[in-house]
Tab-separated table of C-alpha atoms (C1' of nucleotides) in Angstrom:
chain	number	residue	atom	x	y	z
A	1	UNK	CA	0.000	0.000	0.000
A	2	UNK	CA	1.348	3.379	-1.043
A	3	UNK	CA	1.046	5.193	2.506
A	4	UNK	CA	1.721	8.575	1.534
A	5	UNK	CA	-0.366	8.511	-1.381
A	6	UNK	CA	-3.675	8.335	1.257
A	7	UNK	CA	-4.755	10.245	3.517
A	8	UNK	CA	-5.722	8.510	7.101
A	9	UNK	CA	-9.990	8.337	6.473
A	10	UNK	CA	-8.998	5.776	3.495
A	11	UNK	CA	-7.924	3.335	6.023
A	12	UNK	CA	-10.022	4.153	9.013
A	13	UNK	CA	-12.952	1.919	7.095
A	14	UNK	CA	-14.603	6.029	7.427
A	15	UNK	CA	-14.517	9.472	6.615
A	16	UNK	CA	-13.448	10.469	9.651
A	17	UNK	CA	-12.824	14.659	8.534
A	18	UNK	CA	-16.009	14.111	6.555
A	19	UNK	CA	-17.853	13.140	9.676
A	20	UNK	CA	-16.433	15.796	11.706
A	21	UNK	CA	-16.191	18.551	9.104
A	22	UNK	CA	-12.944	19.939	8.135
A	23	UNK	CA	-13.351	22.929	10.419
A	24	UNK	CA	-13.698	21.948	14.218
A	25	UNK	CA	-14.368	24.806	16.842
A	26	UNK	CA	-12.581	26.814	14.099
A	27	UNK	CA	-9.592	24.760	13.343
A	28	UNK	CA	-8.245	23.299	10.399
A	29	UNK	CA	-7.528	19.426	11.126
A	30	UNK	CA	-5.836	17.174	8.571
A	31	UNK	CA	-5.993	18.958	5.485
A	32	UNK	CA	-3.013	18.320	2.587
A	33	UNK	CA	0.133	17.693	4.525
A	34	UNK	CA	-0.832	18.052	7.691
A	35	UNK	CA	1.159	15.421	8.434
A	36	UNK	CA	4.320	17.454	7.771
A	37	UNK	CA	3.010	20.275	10.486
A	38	UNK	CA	2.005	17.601	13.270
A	39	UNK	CA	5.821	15.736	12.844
A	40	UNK	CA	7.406	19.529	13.053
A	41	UNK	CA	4.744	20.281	15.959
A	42	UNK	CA	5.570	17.139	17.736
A	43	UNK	CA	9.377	17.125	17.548
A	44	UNK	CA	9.764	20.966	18.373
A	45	UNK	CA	8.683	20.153	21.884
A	46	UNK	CA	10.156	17.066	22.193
A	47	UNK	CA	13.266	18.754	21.445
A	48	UNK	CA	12.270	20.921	24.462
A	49	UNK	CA	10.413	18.814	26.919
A	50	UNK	CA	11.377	15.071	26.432
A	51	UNK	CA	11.947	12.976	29.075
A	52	UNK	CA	15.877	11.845	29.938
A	53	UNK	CA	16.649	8.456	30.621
A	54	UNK	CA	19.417	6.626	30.702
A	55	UNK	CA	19.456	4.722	27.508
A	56	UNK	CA	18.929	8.406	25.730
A	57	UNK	CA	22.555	9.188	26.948
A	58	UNK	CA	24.386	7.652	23.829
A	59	UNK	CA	22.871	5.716	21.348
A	60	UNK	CA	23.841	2.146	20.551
A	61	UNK	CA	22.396	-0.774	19.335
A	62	UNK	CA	22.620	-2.617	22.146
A	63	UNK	CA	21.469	0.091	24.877
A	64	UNK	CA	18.529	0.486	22.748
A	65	UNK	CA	18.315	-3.132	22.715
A	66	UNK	CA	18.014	-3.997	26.231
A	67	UNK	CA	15.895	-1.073	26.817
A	68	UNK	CA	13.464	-1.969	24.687
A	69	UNK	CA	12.885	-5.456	25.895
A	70	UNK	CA	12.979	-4.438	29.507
A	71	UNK	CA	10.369	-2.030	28.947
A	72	UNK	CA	7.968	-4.685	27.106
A	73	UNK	CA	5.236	-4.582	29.387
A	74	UNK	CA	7.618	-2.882	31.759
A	75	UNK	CA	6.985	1.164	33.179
A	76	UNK	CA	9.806	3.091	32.652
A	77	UNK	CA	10.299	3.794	36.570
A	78	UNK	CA	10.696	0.035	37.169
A	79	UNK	CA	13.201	-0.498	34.369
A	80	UNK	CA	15.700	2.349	35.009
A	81	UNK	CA	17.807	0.214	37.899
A	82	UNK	CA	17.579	-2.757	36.194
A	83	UNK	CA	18.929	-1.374	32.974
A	84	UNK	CA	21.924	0.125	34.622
A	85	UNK	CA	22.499	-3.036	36.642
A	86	UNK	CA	22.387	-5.074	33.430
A	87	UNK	CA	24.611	-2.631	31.239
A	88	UNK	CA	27.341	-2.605	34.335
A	89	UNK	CA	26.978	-6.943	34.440
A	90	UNK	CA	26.734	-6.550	30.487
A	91	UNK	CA	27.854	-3.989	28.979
A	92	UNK	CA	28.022	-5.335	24.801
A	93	UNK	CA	26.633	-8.151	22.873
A	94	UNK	CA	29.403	-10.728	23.562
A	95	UNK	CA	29.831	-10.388	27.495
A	96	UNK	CA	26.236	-11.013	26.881
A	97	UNK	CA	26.182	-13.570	24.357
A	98	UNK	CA	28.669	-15.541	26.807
A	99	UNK	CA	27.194	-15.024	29.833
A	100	UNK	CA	26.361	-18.037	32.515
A	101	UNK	CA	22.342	-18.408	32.662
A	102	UNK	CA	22.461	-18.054	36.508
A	103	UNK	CA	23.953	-14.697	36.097
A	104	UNK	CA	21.660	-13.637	34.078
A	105	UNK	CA	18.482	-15.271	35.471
A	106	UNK	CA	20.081	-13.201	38.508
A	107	UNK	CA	20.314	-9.898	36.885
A	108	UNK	CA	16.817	-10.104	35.649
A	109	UNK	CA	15.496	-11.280	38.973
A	110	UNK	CA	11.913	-9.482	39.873
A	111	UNK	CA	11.673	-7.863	36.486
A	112	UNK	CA	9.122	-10.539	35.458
A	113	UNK	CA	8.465	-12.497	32.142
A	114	UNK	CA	12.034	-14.287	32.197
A	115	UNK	CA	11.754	-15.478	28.729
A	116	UNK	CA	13.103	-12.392	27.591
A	117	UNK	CA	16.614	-12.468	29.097
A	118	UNK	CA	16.742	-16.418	27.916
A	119	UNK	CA	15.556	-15.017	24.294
A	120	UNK	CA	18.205	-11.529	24.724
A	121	UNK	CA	20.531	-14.371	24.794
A	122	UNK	CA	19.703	-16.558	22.086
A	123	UNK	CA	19.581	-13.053	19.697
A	124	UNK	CA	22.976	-11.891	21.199
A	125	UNK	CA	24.556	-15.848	20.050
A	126	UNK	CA	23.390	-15.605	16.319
A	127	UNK	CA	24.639	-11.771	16.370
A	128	UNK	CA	27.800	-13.470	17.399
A	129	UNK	CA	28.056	-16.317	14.985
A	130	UNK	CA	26.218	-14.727	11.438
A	131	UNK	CA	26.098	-10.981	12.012
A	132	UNK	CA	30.070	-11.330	13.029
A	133	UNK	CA	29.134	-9.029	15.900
A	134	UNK	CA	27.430	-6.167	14.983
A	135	UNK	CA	23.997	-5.504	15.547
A	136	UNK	CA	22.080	-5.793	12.118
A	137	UNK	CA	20.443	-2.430	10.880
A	138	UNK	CA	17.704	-3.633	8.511
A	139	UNK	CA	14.377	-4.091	9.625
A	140	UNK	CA	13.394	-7.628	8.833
A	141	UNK	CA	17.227	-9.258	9.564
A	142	UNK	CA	16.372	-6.908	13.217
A	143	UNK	CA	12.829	-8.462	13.847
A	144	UNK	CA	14.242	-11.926	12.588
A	145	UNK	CA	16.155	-12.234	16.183
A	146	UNK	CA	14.735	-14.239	19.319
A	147	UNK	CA	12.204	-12.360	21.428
A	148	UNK	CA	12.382	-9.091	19.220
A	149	UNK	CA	8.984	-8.480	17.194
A	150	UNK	CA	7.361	-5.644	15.094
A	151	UNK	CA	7.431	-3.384	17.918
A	152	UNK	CA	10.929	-3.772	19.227
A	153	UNK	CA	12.396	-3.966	15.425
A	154	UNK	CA	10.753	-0.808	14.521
A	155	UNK	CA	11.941	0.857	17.968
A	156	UNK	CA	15.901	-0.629	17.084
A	157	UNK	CA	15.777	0.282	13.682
A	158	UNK	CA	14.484	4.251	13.895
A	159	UNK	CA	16.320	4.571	16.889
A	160	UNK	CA	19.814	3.413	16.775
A	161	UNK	CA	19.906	3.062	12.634
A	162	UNK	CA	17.085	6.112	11.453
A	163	UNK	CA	15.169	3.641	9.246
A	164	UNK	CA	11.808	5.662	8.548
A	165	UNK	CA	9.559	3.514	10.366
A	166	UNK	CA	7.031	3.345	13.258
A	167	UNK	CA	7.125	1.412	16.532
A	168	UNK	CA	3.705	0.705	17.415
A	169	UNK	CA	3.192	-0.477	20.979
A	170	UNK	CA	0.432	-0.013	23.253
A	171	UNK	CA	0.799	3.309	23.934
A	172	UNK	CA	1.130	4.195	20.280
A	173	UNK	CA	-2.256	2.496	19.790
A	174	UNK	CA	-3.918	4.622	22.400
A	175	UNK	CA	-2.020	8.052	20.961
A	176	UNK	CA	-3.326	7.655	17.300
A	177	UNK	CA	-6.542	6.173	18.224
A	178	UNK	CA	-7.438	9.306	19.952
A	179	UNK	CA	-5.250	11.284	17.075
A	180	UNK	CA	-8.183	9.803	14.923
A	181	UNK	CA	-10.507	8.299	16.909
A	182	UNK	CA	-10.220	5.252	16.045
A	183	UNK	CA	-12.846	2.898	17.280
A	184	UNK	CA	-10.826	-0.482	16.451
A	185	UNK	CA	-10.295	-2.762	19.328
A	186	UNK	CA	-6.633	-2.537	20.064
A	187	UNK	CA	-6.590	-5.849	21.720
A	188	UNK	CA	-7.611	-7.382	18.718
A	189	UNK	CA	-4.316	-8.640	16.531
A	190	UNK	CA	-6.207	-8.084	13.352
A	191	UNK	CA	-6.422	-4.627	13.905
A	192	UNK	CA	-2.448	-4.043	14.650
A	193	UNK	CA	-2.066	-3.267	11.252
A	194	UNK	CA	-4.619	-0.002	11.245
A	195	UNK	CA	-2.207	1.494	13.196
A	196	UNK	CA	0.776	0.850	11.619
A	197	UNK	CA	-0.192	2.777	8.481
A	198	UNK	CA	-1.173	5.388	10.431
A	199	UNK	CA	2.034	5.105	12.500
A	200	UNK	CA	3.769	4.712	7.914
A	201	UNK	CA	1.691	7.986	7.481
A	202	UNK	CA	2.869	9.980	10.137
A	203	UNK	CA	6.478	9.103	10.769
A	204	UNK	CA	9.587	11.933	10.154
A	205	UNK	CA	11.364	10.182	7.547
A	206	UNK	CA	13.690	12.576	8.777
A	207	UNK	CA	14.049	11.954	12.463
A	208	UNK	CA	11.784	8.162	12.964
A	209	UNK	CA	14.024	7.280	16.271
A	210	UNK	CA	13.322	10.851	17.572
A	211	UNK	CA	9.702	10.656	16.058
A	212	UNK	CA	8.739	7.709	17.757
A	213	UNK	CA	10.282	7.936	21.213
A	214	UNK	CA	7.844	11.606	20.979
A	215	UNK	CA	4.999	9.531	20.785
A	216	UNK	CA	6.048	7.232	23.547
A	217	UNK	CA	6.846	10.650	25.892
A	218	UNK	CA	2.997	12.033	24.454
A	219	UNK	CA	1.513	9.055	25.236
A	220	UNK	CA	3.072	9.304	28.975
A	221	UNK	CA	2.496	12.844	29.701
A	222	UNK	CA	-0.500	14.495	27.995
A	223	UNK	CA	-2.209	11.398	26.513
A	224	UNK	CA	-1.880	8.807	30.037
A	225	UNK	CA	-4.021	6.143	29.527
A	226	UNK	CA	-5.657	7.491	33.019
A	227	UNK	CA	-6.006	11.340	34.067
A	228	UNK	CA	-4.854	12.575	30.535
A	229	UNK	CA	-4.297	16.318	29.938
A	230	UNK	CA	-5.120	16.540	26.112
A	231	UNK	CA	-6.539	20.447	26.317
A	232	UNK	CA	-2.959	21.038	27.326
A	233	UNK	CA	-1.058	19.202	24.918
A	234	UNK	CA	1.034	20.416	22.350
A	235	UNK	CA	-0.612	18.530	19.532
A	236	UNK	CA	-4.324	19.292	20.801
A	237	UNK	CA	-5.021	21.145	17.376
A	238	UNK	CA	-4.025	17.964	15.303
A	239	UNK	CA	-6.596	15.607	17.658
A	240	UNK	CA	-9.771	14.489	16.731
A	241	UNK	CA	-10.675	13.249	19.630
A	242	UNK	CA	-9.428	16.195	21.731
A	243	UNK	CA	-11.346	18.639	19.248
A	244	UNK	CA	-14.613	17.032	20.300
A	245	UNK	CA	-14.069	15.952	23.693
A	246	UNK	CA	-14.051	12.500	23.401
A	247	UNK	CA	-10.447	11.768	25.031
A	248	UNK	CA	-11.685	9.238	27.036
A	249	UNK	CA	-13.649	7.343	24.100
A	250	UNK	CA	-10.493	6.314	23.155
A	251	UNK	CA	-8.519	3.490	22.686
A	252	UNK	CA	-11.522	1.110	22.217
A	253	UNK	CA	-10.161	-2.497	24.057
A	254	UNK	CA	-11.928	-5.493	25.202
A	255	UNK	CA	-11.547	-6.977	28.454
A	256	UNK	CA	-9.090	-9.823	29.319
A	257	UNK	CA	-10.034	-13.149	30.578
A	258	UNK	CA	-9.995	-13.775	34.424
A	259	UNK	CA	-7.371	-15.201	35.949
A	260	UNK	CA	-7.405	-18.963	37.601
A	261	UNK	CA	-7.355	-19.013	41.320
A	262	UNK	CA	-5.087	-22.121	42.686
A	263	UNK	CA	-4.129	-22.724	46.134
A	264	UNK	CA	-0.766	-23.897	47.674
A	265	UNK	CA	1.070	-25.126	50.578
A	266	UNK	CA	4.937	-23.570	50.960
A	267	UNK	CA	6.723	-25.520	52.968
A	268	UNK	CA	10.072	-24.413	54.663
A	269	UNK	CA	12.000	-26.598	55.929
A	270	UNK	CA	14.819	-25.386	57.692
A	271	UNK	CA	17.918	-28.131	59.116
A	272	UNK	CA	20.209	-27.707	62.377
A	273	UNK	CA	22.490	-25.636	60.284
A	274	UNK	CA	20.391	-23.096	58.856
A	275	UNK	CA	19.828	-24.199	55.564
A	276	UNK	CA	16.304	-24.027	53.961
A	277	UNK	CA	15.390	-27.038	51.224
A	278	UNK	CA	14.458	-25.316	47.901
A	279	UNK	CA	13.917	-26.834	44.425
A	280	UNK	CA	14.220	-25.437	40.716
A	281	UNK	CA	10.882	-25.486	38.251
A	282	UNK	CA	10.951	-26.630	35.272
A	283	UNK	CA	12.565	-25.740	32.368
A	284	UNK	CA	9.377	-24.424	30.645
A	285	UNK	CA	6.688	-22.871	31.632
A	286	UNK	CA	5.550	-20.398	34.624
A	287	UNK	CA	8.451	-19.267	35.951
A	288	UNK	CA	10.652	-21.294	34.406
A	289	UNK	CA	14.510	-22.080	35.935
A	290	UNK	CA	13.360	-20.276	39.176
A	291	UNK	CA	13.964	-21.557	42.723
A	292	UNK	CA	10.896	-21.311	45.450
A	293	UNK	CA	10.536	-24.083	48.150
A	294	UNK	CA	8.304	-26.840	47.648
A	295	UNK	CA	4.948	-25.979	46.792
A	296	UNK	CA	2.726	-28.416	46.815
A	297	UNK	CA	-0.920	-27.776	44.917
A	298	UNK	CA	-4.026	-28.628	47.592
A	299	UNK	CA	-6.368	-30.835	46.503
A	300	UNK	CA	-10.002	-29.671	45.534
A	301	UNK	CA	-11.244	-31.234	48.451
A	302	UNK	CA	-8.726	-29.810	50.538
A	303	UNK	CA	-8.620	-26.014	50.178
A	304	UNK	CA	-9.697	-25.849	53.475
A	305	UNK	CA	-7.339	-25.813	56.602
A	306	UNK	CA	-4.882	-28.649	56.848
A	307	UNK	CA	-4.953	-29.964	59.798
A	308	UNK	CA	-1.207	-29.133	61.663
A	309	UNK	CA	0.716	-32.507	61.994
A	310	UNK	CA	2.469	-34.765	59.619
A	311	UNK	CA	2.066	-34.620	55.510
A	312	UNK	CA	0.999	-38.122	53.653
A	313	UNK	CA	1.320	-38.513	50.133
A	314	UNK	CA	-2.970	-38.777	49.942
A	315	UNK	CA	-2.979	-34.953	50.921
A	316	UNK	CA	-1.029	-33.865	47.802
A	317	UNK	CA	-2.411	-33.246	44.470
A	318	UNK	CA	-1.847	-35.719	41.804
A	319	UNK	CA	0.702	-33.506	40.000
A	320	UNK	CA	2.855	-32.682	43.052
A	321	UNK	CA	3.375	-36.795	43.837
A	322	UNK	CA	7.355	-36.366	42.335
A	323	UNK	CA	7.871	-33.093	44.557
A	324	UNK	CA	6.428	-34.997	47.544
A	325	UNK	CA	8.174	-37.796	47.036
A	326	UNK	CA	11.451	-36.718	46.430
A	327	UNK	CA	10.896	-35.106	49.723
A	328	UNK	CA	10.389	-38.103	51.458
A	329	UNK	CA	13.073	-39.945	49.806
A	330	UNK	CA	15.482	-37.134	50.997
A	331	UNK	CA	14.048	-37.047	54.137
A	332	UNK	CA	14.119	-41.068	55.090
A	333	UNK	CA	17.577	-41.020	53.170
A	334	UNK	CA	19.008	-38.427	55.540
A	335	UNK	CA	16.964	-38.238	58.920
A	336	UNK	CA	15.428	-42.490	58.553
A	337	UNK	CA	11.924	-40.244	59.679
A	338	UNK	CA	8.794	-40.467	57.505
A	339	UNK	CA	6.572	-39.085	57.102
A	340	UNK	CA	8.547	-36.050	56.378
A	341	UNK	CA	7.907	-33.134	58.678
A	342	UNK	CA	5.028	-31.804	61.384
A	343	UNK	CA	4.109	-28.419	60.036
A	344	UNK	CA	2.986	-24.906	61.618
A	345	UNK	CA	0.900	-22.295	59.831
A	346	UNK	CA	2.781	-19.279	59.687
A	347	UNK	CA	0.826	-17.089	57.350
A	348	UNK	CA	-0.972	-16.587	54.418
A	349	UNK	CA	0.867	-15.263	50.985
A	350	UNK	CA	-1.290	-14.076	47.553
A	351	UNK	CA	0.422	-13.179	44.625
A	352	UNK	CA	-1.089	-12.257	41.422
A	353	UNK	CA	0.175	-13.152	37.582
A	354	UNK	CA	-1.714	-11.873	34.543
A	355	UNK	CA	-3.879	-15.483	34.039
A	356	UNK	CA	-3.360	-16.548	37.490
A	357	UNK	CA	-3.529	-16.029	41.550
A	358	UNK	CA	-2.224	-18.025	43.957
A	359	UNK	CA	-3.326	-18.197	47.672
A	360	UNK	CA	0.152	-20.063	49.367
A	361	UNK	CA	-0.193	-21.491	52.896
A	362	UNK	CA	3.132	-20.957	54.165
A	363	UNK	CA	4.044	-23.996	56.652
A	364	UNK	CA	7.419	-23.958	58.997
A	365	UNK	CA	8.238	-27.333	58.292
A	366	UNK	CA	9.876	-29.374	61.992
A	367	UNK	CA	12.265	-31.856	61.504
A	368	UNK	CA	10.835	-35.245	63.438
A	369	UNK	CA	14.240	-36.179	64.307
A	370	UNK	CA	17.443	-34.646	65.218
A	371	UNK	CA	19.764	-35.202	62.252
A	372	UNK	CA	23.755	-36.022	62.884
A	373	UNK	CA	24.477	-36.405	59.131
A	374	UNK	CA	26.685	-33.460	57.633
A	375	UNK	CA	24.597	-31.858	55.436
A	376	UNK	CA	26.141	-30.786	52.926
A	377	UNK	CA	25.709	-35.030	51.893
A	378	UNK	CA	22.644	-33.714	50.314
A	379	UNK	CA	23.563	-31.451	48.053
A	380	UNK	CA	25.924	-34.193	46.951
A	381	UNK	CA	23.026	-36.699	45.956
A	382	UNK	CA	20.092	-36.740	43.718
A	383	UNK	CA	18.860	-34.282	41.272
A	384	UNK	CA	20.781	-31.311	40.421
A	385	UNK	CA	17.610	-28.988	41.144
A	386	UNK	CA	17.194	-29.593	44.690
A	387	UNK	CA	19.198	-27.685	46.938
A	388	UNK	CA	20.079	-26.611	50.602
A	389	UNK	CA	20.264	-23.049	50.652
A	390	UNK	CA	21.237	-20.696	53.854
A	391	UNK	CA	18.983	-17.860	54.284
A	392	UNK	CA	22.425	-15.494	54.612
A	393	UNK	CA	23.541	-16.378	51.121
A	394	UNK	CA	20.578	-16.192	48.875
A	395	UNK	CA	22.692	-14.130	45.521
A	396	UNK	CA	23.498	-17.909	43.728
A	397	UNK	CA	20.036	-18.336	42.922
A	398	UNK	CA	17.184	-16.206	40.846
A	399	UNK	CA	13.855	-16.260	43.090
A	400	UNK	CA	11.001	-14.752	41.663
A	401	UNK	CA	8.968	-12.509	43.443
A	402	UNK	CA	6.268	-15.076	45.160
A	403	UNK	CA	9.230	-16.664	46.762
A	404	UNK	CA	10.290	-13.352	47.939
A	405	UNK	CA	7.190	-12.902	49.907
A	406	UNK	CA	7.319	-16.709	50.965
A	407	UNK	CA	10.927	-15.574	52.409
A	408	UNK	CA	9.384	-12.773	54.179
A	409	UNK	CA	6.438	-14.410	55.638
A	410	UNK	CA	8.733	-17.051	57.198
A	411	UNK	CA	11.434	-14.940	58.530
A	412	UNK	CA	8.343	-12.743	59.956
A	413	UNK	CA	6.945	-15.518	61.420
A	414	UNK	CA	8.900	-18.342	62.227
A	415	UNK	CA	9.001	-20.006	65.442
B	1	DA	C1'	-6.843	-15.792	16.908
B	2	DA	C1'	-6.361	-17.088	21.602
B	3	DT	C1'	-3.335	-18.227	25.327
B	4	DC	C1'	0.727	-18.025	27.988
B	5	DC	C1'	4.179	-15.419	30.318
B	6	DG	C1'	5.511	-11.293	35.777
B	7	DG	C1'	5.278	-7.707	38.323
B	8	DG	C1'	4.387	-3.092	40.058
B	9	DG	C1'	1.671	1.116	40.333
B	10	DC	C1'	-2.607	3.227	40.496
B	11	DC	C1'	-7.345	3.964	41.669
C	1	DG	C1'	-10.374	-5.821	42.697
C	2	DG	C1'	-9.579	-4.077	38.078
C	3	DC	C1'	-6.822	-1.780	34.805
C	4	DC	C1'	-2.598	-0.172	32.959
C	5	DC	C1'	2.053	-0.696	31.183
C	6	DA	C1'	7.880	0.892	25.451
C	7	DG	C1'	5.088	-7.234	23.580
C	8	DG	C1'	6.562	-11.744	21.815
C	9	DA	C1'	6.332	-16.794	21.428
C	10	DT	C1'	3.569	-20.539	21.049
C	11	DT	C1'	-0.340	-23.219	19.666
DNA sequence: AATCCGGGGCC
DNA sequence: GGCCCAGGATT
């Protein structure tokens, strides 16, 4: 489609000027290259009034990089100490390329959706090996890489290599949706691509990186998703929806699904020395390569209190049977006491994900018998992904954030 | 096209 | 409790 050769109502399915008229409350909107006015409008004051961050300071590749996948469904505020944490661990594609998955697992620790750094990974290895090092600079070769899509390519490849193109996130969506009130559903995939010919139409082929990250500062000051100040924005002449008071119209966007409740019991069980018995998920899915302590899923039958005392295998869901045995085969290995532990209720932890929540009873597990053994024995034996860990030394292990609160209900708590 | 994948901030 | 956020991979 030849973008510049159309003006935006040919691909809004409407005439949206036509339905407006072309003179609202006495302005001109959108005439013949009004495009050209809104890119000079928009970058004057981001010359003036963008935000500095750190990735800003000097453009590479690779700052833009990482900043761009940290802030993938990540607020800026919540990124910032990451980012320099990373870039300090990290600082170019082959100390990243080579770096030891704990580390990085580490590094990315809290920051959610741990697929990325795994994927960061994967894309900084095949710069390595068939871009000889170097960050590619077209488009399609950009998006090609692990865990960087249409968004993040476009972002890359107007930022750090002024390709003329858009980056349409989110906030994007919301920005020219109001710039046009658009009534497509952004959360509807089908309807990405309405805004990336907008996002064709509008772009400075001159300045796209500077273009784009104006957008992203617009869409964070004067058009916020909640409380916006559109009256007071600098582009308030160019926007439709501003022009007839309809800010809030706009973006259209369906509701999500609700999220699955499941219910857990955390148990901690500490030894003589000090150590705390923690295990490693599996390698795909929630949470993936993160350490917690056992949690073992409650039966349906069983969400209500469990009775303090010992655990048996019939109290354990179906899917847990390998945790809780492995327990008990450490446990009778070690300390020749089964069943494993008597338990005490600490406290209650809820955390919530996107799809799910989980309401964890956390238990103080007891140890039945004193144990003489040196422990350290059982780090020695089994499985690789079961592990005695003292509370004092917790940096040689990622933990996500649920675990963290597991950690401070015990220590709160214990007795 | 729908689902999965985290976590924090805000109301 | 619900919604938002500089999305992408998987199915």
């Amino acid at each position: 489609m030849q973008i510049q050769d159309h003006k935006p109502e040919d691909w809004l399915g409407r005439s949206a000027i036509e339905d407006l008229g072309p003179d609202i409350h006495g302005v001109q909107v959108w005439g013949p290259k009004t495009n050209e006015k809104f890119q000079t409008t928009l970058l004057d004051w981001y010359d003036q009034h963008g935000r500095t961050l750190p990735w800003r300071e000097s453009i590479s590749a690779y700052a833009v990089w990482v900043s761009e996948i940290m802030l993938q469904q990540t607020q800026v505020d919540t990124v910032i100490p990451y980012y320099q944490n990373f870039m300090q661990k990290f600082p170019d594609i082959q100390s990243l390329a080579q770096a030891g998955e704990a580390d990085l697992l580490k590094a990315w620790e809290g920051l959610g959706y741990y697929s990325r750094v795994r994927n960061m990974q994967v894309a900084a290895q095949t710069i390595m090996d068939d871009y000889d090092g170097e960050f590619p600079s077209d488009l399609k070769e950009i998006q090609s890489l692990k865990g960087i899509g249409p968004y993040t390519a476009g972002a890359i490849a107007s930022i750090a290599f002024n390709v003329a193109t858009p980056a349409i996130d989110g906030n994007a969506m919301r920005v020219f949706a109001r710039l046009f009130t658009v009534s497509a559903d952004i959360a509807q995939a089908k309807n990405r691509k309405i805004f990336q010919a907008l996002g064709e139409y509008l772009v400075d082929p001159k300045r796209p990186g500077d273009f784009n990250q104006a957008i992203m500062d617009l869409g964070s000051s004067y058009q916020r998703a909640k409380d916006p100040n559109p009256e007071a924005s600098p582009l308030r002449d160019f926007n439709l929806s501003t022009l007839t008071g309809t800010t809030l119209d706009y973006p259209v966007k369906s509701k999500k699904a609700k999220a699955k409740h499941y219910y857990y019991d955390a148990l901690v069980l500490e030894d003589k020395a000090g150590r705390v018995l923690i295990c490693q998920r599996p390698e795909t899915g929630l949470l993936a390569k993160m350490w917690t302590v056992p949690l073992l899923e409650r039966k349906e039958a069983a969400k209500e209190d469990m009775p303090l005392g010992p655990l048996f295998a019939d109290q354990v869901a179906e899917d847990d049977q390998a945790i809780y045995d492995n327990l008990l085969a450490e446990s009778q290995a070690h300390y020749h006491v089964s069943p494993i532990f008597y338990k005490r209720q600490l406290a209650e932890v809820k955390h919530v994900f996107s799809h799910q929540v989980w309401h964890i009873r956390v238990y103080q597990g007891q140890l039945k018998e004193d144990p003489d053994q040196v422990i350290d024995r059982l780090t020695k034996q089994g499985a690789s992904n079961w592990s005695w860990l003292k509370l004092s030394d917790m940096t040689q292990h990622a933990f996500p954030t649920v675990q963290m609160k597991i950690w401070q209900a015990y220590e709160k708590n214990r007795v």
